Tab-separated table of C-alpha atoms and ligand atoms in Angstrom:
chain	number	residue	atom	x	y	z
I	4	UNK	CA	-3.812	21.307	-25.402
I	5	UNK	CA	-0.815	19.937	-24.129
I	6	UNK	CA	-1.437	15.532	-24.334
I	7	UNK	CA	-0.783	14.062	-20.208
I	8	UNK	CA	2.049	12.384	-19.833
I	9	UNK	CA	3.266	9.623	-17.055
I	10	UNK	CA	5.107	11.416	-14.363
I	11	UNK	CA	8.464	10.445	-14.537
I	12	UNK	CA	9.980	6.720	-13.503
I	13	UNK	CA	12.675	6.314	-10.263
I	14	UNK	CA	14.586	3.505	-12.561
I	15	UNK	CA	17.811	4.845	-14.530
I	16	UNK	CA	18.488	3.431	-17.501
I	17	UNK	CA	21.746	2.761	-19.236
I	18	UNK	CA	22.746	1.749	-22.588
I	19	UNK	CA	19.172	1.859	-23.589
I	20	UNK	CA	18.784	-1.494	-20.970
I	21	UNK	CA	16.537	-0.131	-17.985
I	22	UNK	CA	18.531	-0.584	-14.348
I	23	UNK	CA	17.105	-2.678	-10.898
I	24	UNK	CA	19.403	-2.145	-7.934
I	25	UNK	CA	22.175	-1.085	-10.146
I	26	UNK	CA	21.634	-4.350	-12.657
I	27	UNK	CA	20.715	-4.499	-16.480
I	28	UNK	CA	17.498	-5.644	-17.069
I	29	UNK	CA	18.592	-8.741	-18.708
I	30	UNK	CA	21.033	-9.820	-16.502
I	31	UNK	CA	18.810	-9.719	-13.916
I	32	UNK	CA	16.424	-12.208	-16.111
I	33	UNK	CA	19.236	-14.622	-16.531
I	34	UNK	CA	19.974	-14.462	-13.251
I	35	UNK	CA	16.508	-15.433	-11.976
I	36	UNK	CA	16.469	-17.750	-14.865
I	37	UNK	CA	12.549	-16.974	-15.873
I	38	UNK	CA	10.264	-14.876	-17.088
I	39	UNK	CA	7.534	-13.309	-15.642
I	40	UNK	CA	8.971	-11.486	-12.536
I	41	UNK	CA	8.291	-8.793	-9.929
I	42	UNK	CA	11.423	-6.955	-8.865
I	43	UNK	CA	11.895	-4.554	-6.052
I	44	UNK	CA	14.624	-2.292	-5.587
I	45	UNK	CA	16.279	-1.547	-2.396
I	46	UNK	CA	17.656	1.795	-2.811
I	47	UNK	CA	14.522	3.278	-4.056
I	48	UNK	CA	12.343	2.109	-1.070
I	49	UNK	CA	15.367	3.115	0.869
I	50	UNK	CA	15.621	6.911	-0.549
I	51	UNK	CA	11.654	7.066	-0.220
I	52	UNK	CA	11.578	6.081	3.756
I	53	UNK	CA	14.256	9.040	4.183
I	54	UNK	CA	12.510	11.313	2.215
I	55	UNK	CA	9.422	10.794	3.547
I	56	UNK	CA	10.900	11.337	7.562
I	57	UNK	CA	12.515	14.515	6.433
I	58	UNK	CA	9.555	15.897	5.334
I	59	UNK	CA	7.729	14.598	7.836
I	60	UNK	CA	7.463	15.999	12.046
I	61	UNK	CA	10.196	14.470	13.451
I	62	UNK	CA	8.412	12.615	15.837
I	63	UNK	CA	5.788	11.165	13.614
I	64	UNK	CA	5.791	7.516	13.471
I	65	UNK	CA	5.683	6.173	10.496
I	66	UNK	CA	4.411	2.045	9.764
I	67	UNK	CA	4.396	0.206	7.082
I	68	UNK	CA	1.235	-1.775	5.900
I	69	UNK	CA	2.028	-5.086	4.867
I	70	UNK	CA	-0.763	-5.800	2.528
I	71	UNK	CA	0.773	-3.695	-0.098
I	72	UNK	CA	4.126	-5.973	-0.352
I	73	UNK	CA	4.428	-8.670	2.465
I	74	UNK	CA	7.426	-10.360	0.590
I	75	UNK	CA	9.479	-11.309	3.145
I	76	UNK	CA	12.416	-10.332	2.049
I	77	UNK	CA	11.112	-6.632	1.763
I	78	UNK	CA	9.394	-6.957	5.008
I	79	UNK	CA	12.894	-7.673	7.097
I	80	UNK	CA	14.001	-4.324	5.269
I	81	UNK	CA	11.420	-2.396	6.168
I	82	UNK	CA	11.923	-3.563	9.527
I	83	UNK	CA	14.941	-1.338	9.622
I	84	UNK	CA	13.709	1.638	8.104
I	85	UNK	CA	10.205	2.308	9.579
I	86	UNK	CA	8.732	2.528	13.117
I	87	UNK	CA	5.941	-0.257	12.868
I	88	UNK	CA	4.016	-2.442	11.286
I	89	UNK	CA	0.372	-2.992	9.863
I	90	UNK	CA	-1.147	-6.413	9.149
I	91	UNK	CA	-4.441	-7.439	7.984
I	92	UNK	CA	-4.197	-11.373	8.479
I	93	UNK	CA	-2.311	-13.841	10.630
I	94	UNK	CA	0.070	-14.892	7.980
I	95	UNK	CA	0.941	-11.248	8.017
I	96	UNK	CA	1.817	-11.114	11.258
I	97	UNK	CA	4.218	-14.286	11.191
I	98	UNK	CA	5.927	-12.698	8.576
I	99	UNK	CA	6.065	-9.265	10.580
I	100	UNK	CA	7.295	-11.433	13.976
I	101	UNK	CA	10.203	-12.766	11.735
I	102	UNK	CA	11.620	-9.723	11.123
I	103	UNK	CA	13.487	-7.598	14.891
I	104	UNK	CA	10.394	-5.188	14.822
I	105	UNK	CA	9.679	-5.429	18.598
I	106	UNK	CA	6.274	-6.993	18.560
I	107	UNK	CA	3.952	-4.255	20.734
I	108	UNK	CA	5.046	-1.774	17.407
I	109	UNK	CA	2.609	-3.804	15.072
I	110	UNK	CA	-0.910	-4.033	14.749
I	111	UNK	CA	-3.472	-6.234	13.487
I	112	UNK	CA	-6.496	-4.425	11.610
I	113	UNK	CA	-9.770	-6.162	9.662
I	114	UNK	CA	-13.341	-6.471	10.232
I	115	UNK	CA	-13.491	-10.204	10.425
I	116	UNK	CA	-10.725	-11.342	12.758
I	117	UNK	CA	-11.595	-14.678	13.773
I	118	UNK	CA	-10.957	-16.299	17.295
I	119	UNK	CA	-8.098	-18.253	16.532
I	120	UNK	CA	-6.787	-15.008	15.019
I	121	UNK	CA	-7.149	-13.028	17.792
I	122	UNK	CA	-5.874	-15.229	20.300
I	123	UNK	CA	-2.605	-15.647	17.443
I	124	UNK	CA	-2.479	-11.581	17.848
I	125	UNK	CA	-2.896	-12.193	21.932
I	126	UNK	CA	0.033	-14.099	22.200
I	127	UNK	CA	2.228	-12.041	19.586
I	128	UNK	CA	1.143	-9.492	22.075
I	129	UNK	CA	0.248	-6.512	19.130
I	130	UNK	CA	-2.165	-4.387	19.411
I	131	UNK	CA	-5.425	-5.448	18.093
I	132	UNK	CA	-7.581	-2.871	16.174
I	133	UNK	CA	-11.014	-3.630	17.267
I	134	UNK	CA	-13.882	-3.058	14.917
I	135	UNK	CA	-16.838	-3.321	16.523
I	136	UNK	CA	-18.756	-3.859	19.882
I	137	UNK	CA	-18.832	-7.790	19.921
I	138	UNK	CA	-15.260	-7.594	19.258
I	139	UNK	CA	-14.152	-5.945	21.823
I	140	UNK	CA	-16.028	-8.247	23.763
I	141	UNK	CA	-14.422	-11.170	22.029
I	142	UNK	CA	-10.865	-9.946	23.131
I	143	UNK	CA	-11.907	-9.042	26.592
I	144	UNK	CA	-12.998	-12.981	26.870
I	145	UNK	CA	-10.321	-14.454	24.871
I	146	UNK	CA	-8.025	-12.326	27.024
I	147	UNK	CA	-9.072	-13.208	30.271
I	148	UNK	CA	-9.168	-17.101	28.949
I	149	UNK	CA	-5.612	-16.572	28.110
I	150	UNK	CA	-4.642	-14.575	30.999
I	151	UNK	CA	-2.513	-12.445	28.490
I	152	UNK	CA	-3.432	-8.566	28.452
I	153	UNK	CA	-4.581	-7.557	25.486
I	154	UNK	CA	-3.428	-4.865	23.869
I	155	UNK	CA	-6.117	-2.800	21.647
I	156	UNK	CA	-6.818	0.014	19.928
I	157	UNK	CA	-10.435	1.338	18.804
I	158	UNK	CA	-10.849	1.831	14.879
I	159	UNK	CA	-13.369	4.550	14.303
I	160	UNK	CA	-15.481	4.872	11.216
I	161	UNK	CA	-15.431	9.098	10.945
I	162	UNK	CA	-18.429	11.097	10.376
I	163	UNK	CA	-16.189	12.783	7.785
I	164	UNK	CA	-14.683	11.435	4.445
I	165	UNK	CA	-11.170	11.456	2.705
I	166	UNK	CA	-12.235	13.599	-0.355
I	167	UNK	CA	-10.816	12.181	-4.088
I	168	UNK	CA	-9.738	8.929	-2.603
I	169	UNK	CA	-9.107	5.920	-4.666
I	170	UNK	CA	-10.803	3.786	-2.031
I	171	UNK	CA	-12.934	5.687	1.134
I	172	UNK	CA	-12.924	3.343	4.074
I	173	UNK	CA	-14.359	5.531	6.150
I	174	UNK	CA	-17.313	7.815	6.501
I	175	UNK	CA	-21.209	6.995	6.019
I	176	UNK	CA	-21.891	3.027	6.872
I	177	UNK	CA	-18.895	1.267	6.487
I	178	UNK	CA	-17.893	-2.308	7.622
I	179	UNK	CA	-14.431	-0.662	8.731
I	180	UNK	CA	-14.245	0.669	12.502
I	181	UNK	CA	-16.979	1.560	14.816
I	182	UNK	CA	-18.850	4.708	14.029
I	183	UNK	CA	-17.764	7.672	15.690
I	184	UNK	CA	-21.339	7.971	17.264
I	185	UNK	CA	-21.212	4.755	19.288
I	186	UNK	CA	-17.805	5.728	20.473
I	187	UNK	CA	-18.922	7.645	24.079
I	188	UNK	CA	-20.675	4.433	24.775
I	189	UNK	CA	-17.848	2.060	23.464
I	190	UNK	CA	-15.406	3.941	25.397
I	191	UNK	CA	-16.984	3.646	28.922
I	192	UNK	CA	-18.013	-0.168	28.614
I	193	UNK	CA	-14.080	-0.306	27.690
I	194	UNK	CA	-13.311	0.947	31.132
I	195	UNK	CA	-15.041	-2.028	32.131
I	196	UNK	CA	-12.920	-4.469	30.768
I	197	UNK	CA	-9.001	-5.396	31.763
I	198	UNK	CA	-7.046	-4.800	28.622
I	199	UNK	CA	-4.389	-2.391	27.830
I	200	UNK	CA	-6.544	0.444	26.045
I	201	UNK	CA	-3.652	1.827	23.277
I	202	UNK	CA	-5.693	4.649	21.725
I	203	UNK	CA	-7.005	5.211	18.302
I	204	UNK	CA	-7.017	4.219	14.827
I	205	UNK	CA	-8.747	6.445	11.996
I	206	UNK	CA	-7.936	5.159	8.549
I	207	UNK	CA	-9.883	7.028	6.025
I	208	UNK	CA	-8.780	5.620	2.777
I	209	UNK	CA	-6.401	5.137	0.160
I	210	UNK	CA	-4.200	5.911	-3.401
I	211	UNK	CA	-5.040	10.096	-2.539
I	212	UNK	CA	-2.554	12.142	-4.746
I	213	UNK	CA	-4.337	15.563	-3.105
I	214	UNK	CA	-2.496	17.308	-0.666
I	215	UNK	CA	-5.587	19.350	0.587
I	216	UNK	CA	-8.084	16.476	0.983
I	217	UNK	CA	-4.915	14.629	3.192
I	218	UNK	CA	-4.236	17.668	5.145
I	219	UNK	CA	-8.008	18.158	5.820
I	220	UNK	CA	-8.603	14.709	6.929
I	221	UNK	CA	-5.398	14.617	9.110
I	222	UNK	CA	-6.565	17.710	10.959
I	223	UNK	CA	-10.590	16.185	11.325
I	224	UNK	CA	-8.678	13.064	12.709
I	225	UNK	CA	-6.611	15.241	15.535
I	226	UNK	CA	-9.635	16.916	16.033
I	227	UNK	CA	-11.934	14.118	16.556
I	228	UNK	CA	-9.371	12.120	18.775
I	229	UNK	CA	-8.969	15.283	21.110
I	230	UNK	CA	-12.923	15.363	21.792
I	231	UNK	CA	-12.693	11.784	22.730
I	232	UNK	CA	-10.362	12.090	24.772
I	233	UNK	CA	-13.329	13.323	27.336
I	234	UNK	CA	-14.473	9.606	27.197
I	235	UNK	CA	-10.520	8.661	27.774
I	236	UNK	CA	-9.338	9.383	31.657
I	237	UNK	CA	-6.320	8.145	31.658
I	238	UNK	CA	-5.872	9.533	27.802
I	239	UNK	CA	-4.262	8.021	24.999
I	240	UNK	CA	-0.743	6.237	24.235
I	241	UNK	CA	-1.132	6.402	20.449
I	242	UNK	CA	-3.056	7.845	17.553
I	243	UNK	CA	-3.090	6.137	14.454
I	244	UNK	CA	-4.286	8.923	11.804
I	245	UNK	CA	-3.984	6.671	8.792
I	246	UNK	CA	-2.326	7.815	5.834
I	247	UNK	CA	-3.605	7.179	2.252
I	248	UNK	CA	-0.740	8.520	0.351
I	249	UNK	CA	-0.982	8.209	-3.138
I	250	UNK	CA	1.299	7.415	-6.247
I	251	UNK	CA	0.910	8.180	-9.691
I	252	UNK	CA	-0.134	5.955	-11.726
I	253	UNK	CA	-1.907	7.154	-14.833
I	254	UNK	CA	-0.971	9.958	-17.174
I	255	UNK	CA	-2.068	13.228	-16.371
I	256	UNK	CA	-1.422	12.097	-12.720
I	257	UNK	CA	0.993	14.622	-11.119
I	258	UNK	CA	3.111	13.513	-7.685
I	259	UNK	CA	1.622	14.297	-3.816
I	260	UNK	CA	3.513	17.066	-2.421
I	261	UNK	CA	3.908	15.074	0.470
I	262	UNK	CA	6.235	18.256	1.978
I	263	UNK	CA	2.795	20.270	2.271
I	264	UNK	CA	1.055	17.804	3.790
I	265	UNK	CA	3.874	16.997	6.794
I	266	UNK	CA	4.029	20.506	6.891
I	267	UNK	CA	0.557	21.162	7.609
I	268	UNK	CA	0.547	17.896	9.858
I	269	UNK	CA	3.321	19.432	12.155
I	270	UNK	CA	0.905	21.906	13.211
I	271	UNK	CA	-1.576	19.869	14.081
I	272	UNK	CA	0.146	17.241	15.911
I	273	UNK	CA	2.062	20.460	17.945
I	274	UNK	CA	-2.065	21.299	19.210
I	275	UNK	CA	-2.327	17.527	19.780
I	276	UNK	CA	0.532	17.188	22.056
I	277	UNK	CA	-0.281	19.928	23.620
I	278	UNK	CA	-2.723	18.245	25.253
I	279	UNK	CA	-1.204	14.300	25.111
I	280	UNK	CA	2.550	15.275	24.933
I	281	UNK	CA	3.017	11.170	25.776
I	282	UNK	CA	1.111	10.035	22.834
I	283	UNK	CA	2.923	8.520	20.276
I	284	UNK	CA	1.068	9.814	16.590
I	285	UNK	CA	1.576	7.193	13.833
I	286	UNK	CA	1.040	7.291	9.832
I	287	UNK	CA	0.572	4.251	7.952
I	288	UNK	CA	1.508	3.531	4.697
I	289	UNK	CA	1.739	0.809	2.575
I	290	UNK	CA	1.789	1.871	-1.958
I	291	UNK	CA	3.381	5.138	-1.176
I	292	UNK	CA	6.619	3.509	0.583
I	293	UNK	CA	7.309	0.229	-1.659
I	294	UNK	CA	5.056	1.379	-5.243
I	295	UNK	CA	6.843	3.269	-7.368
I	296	UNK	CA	10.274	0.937	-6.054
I	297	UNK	CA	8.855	-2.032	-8.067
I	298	UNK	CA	8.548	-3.614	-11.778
I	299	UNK	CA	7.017	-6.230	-13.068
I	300	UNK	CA	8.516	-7.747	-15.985
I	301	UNK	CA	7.524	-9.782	-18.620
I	302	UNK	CA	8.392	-11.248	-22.450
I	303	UNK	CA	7.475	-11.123	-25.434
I	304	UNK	CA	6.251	-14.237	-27.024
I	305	UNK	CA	4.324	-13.436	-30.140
I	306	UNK	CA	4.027	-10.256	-32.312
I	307	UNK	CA	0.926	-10.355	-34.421
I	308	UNK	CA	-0.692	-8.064	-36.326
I	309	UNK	CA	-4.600	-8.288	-36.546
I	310	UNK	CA	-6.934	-5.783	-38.973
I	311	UNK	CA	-3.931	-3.611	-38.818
I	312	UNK	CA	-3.369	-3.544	-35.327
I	313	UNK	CA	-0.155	-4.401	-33.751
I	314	UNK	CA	-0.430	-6.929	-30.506
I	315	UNK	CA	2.399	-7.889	-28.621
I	316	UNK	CA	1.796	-11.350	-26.339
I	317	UNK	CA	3.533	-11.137	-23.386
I	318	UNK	CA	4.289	-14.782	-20.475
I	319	UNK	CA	2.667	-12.581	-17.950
I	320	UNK	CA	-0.574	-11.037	-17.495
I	321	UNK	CA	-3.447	-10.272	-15.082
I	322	UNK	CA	-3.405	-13.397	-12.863
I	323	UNK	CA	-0.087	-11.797	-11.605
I	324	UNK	CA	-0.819	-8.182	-12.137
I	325	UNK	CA	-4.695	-7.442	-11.684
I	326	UNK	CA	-4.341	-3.536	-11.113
I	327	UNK	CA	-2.530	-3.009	-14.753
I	328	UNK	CA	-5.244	-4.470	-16.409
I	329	UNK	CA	-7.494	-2.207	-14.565
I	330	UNK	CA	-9.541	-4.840	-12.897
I	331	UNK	CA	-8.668	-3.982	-9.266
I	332	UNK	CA	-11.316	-1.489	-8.487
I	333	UNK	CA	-10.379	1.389	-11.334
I	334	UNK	CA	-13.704	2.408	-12.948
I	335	UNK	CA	-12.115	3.182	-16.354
I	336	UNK	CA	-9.403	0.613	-17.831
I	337	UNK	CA	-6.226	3.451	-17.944
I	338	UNK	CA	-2.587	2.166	-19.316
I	339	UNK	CA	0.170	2.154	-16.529
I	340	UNK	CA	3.484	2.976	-17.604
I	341	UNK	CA	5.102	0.793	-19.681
I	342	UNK	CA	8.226	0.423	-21.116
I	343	UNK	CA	10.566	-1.957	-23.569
I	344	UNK	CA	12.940	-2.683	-20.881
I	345	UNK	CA	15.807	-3.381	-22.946
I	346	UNK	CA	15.117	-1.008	-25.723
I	347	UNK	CA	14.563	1.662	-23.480
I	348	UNK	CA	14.720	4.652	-25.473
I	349	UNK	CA	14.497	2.622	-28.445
I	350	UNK	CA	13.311	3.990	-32.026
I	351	UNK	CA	11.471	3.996	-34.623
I	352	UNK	CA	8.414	3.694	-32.283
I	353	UNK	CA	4.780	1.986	-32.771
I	354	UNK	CA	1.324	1.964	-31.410
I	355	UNK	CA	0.663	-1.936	-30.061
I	356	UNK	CA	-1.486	-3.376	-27.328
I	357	UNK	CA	-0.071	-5.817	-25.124
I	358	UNK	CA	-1.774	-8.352	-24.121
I	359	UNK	CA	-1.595	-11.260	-21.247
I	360	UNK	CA	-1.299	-15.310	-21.868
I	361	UNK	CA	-4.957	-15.788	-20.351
I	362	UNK	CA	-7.400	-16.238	-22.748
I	363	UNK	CA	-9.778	-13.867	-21.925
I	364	UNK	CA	-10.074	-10.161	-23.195
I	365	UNK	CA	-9.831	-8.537	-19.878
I	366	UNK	CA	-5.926	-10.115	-20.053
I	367	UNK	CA	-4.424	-6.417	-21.342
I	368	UNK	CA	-1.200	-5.053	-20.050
I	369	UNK	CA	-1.696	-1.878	-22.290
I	370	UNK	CA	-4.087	-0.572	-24.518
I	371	UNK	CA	-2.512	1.343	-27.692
I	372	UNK	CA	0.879	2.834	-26.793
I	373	UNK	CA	3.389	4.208	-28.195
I	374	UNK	CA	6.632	1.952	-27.560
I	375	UNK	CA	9.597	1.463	-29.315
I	376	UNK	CA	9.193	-1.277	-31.621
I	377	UNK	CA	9.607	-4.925	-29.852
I	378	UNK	CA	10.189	-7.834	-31.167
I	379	UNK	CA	9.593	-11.790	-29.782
I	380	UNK	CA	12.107	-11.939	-26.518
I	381	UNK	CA	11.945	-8.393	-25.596
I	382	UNK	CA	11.286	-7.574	-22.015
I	383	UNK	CA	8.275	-5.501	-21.339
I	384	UNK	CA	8.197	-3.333	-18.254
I	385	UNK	CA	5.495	-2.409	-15.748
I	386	UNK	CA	6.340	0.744	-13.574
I	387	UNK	CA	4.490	1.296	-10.157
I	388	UNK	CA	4.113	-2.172	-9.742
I	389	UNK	CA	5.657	-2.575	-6.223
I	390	UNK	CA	2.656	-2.552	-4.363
I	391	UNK	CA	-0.537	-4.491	-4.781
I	392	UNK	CA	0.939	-6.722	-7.674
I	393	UNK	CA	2.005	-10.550	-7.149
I	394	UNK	CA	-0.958	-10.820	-3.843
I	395	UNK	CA	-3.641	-8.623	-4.945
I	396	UNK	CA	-3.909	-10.790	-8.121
I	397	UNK	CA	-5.747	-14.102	-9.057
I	398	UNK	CA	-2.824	-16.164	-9.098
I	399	UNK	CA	-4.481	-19.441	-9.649
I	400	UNK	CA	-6.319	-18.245	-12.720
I	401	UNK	CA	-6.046	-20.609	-15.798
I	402	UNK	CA	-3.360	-22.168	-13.541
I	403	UNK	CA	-0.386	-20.451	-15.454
I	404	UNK	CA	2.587	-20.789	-13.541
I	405	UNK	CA	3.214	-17.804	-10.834
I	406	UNK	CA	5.823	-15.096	-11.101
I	407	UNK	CA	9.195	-14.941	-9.231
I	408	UNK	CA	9.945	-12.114	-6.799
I	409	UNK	CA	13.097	-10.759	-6.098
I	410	UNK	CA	14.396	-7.852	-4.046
I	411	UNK	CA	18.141	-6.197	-5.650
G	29	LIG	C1	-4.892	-0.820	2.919
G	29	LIG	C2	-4.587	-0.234	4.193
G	29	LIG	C3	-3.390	0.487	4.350
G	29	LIG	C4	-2.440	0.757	3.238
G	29	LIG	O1	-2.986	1.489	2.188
G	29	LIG	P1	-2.041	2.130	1.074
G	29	LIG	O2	-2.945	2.744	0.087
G	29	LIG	O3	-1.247	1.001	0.488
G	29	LIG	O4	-1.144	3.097	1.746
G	29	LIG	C5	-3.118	0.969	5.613
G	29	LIG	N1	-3.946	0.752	6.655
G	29	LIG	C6	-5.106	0.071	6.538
G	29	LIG	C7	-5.969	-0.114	7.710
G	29	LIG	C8	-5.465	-0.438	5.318
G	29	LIG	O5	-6.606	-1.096	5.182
């Protein structure tokens, strides 16, 4: 039996000192001046958006969900590199209208927009996901208030799920979207109303690493957008189909052939235009495009040993990294990778847990690796940590002081 391994990291390394945008590890620390930090590197998020459109139909749109990494700074350079943009929340947006993406390419999704939200998203003038009945019929007031056409999109819950997903958000009863059911009914009382009717937006769910189950669910979402397009006369300007790429996190956990799935997606969207040849077909991403292109870094400030086990206690921990302590909706606690950042390939090598500064057991970074052996001022290294890290994370637990974030 051969033991699973973490797939490999996108960081070089040289003289045994891990590398972030072309800088040593601990240059970069003296350059921010403290420990714990998230850093994001430029190149890699770069290479991955070009990647990603070669494999991809040419005329796919691809957007970028901001949830996974709104840092500004990372937000103005995906600005340049994608099509669109995704937000879930007002701030969001401000930090998506600061960047030159023309406004009308983003779009505001989330079951409990409030008013003052959606007459924030009005004005922007994105397109508004709607979610339900009543708020549709929210919009259509707000926007005749404002006298501003809104622009929206309907969000359908599916009859059908995303199979192996980290996170379904769509099929069965779901709080997401309005169920595909209600959608004849939805669709002709939209008719009704005077707002800019976009299209649709099917997001199934998330963190998939199966190119079948994505490839299946992209071809149910064509499908079910061309039978509603009987409820559509004057059709459809865009179809959001989601996305729900996946990166690897764990060992064991192999890459998405994301070539398979945009080559299985070509053919669909070729039947789709067929019928639509005007409609724009859009992806949206957020852990897949930014993920694997960040690090979160922290240092070593104890070494103890305890009944013969080896702990290393780190100035970080969970209140600025949630997901590698496997508290952000993973069922069993599984170690990220993890590396000695500046004793990269170091040896001899031990087995040590790492733990957090909280004081509470759930603060554990990893859980019996083998690392080269670290001392007190080492650097310890998160991979996959670009997405879902600093802002997915109880920050102001046990008030420790936050991380920095930096983009190189
Ligand atoms: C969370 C979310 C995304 C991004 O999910 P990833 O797994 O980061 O790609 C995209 N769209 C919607 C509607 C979401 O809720």
């Amino acid at each position: 039996m051969t033991i699973p391994k973490h797939a490999p990291t996108l960081f070089p390394a040289q003289n045994n000192q891990l590398l972030i945008g072309g800088i040593p590890l601990t240059r970069l620390a003296q350059r921010l001046g403290k420990t714990p930090f998230y850093a994001y590197d430029r190149q890699l998020i770069i290479d991955r958006v070009t990647q990603l459109r070669q494999q991809m139909p040419a005329d796919l749109k691809i957007h970028y969900a901001l949830k996974a990494n709104p840092m500004p700074a990372v937000v103005q350079l995906m600005a340049g590199l994608v099509d669109g943009f995704d937000v879930a929340s007002t701030a969001e947006m401000h930090v998506a209208l600061d960047t030159l993406m023309p406004s009308q390419y983003s779009s505001i999704a989330g079951p409990s927009k409030r008013r003052a939200e959606l007459r924030s998203a009005l004005a922007a003038g994105i397109t508004i996901n709607v979610e339900s009945p009543n708020e549709l019929e929210t919009i259509a007031q707000l926007s005749a208030q404002s006298g501003i056409t809104a622009s929206v999109a309907i969000r359908i819950n599916p009859a059908f799920e995303l199979k192996t997903s980290g996170m379904k958000m769509g099929g069965g009863a779901k709080p997401f979207g309005i169920d595909e059911e209600q959608l004849p009914v939805v669709l002709q009382r939209l008719q009704a109303l005077q707002l800019d009717f976009q299209g649709f937006h099917i997001y199934s769910g998330s963190q998939n690493l199966k190119a079948e189950a994505l490839i299946e669910t992209q071809q149910q979402s064509i499908a079910l957008a061309m039978r509603l397009l009987e409820f559509c006369p004057n059709g459809i300007k865009t179809l959001n189909i989601g996305g729900g790429y996946g990166i690897p996190y764990f060992a064991g956990e192999q890459p998405l052939n994301t070539q398979q799935v945009g080559d299985a997606l070509a053919i669909e969207m070729a039947k789709f235009k067929a019928v639509q040849p005007h409609a724009e077909v859009i992806i949206e991403l957020g852990r897949y495009l930014v993920g694997e292109a960040g690090v979160y870094v922290c240092q070593v400030v104890d070494k103890k040993i305890s009944r013969g086990h080896i702990y290393l206690v780190v100035d970080g921990g969970l209140h600025h990294h949630l997901a590698v302590s496997g508290n952000f909706g993973q069922v069993i606690r599984k170690n990220y990778p993890v590396a000695i950042g500046n004793k990269i390939h170091g040896e001899p090598q031990e087995i040590v847990t790492i733990v957090g500064c909280l004081c509470t057991p759930l603060d554990i970074i990893a859980d019996k690796m083998r690392l080269p052996v670290a001392e007190i001022g080492d650097f310890v290294v998160v991979y996959q940590s670009g997405a879902y890290g600093l802002t997915a994370s109880p920050n102001a637990f046990l008030s420790q002081p936050n991380a920095a974030e930096v983009l190189v």
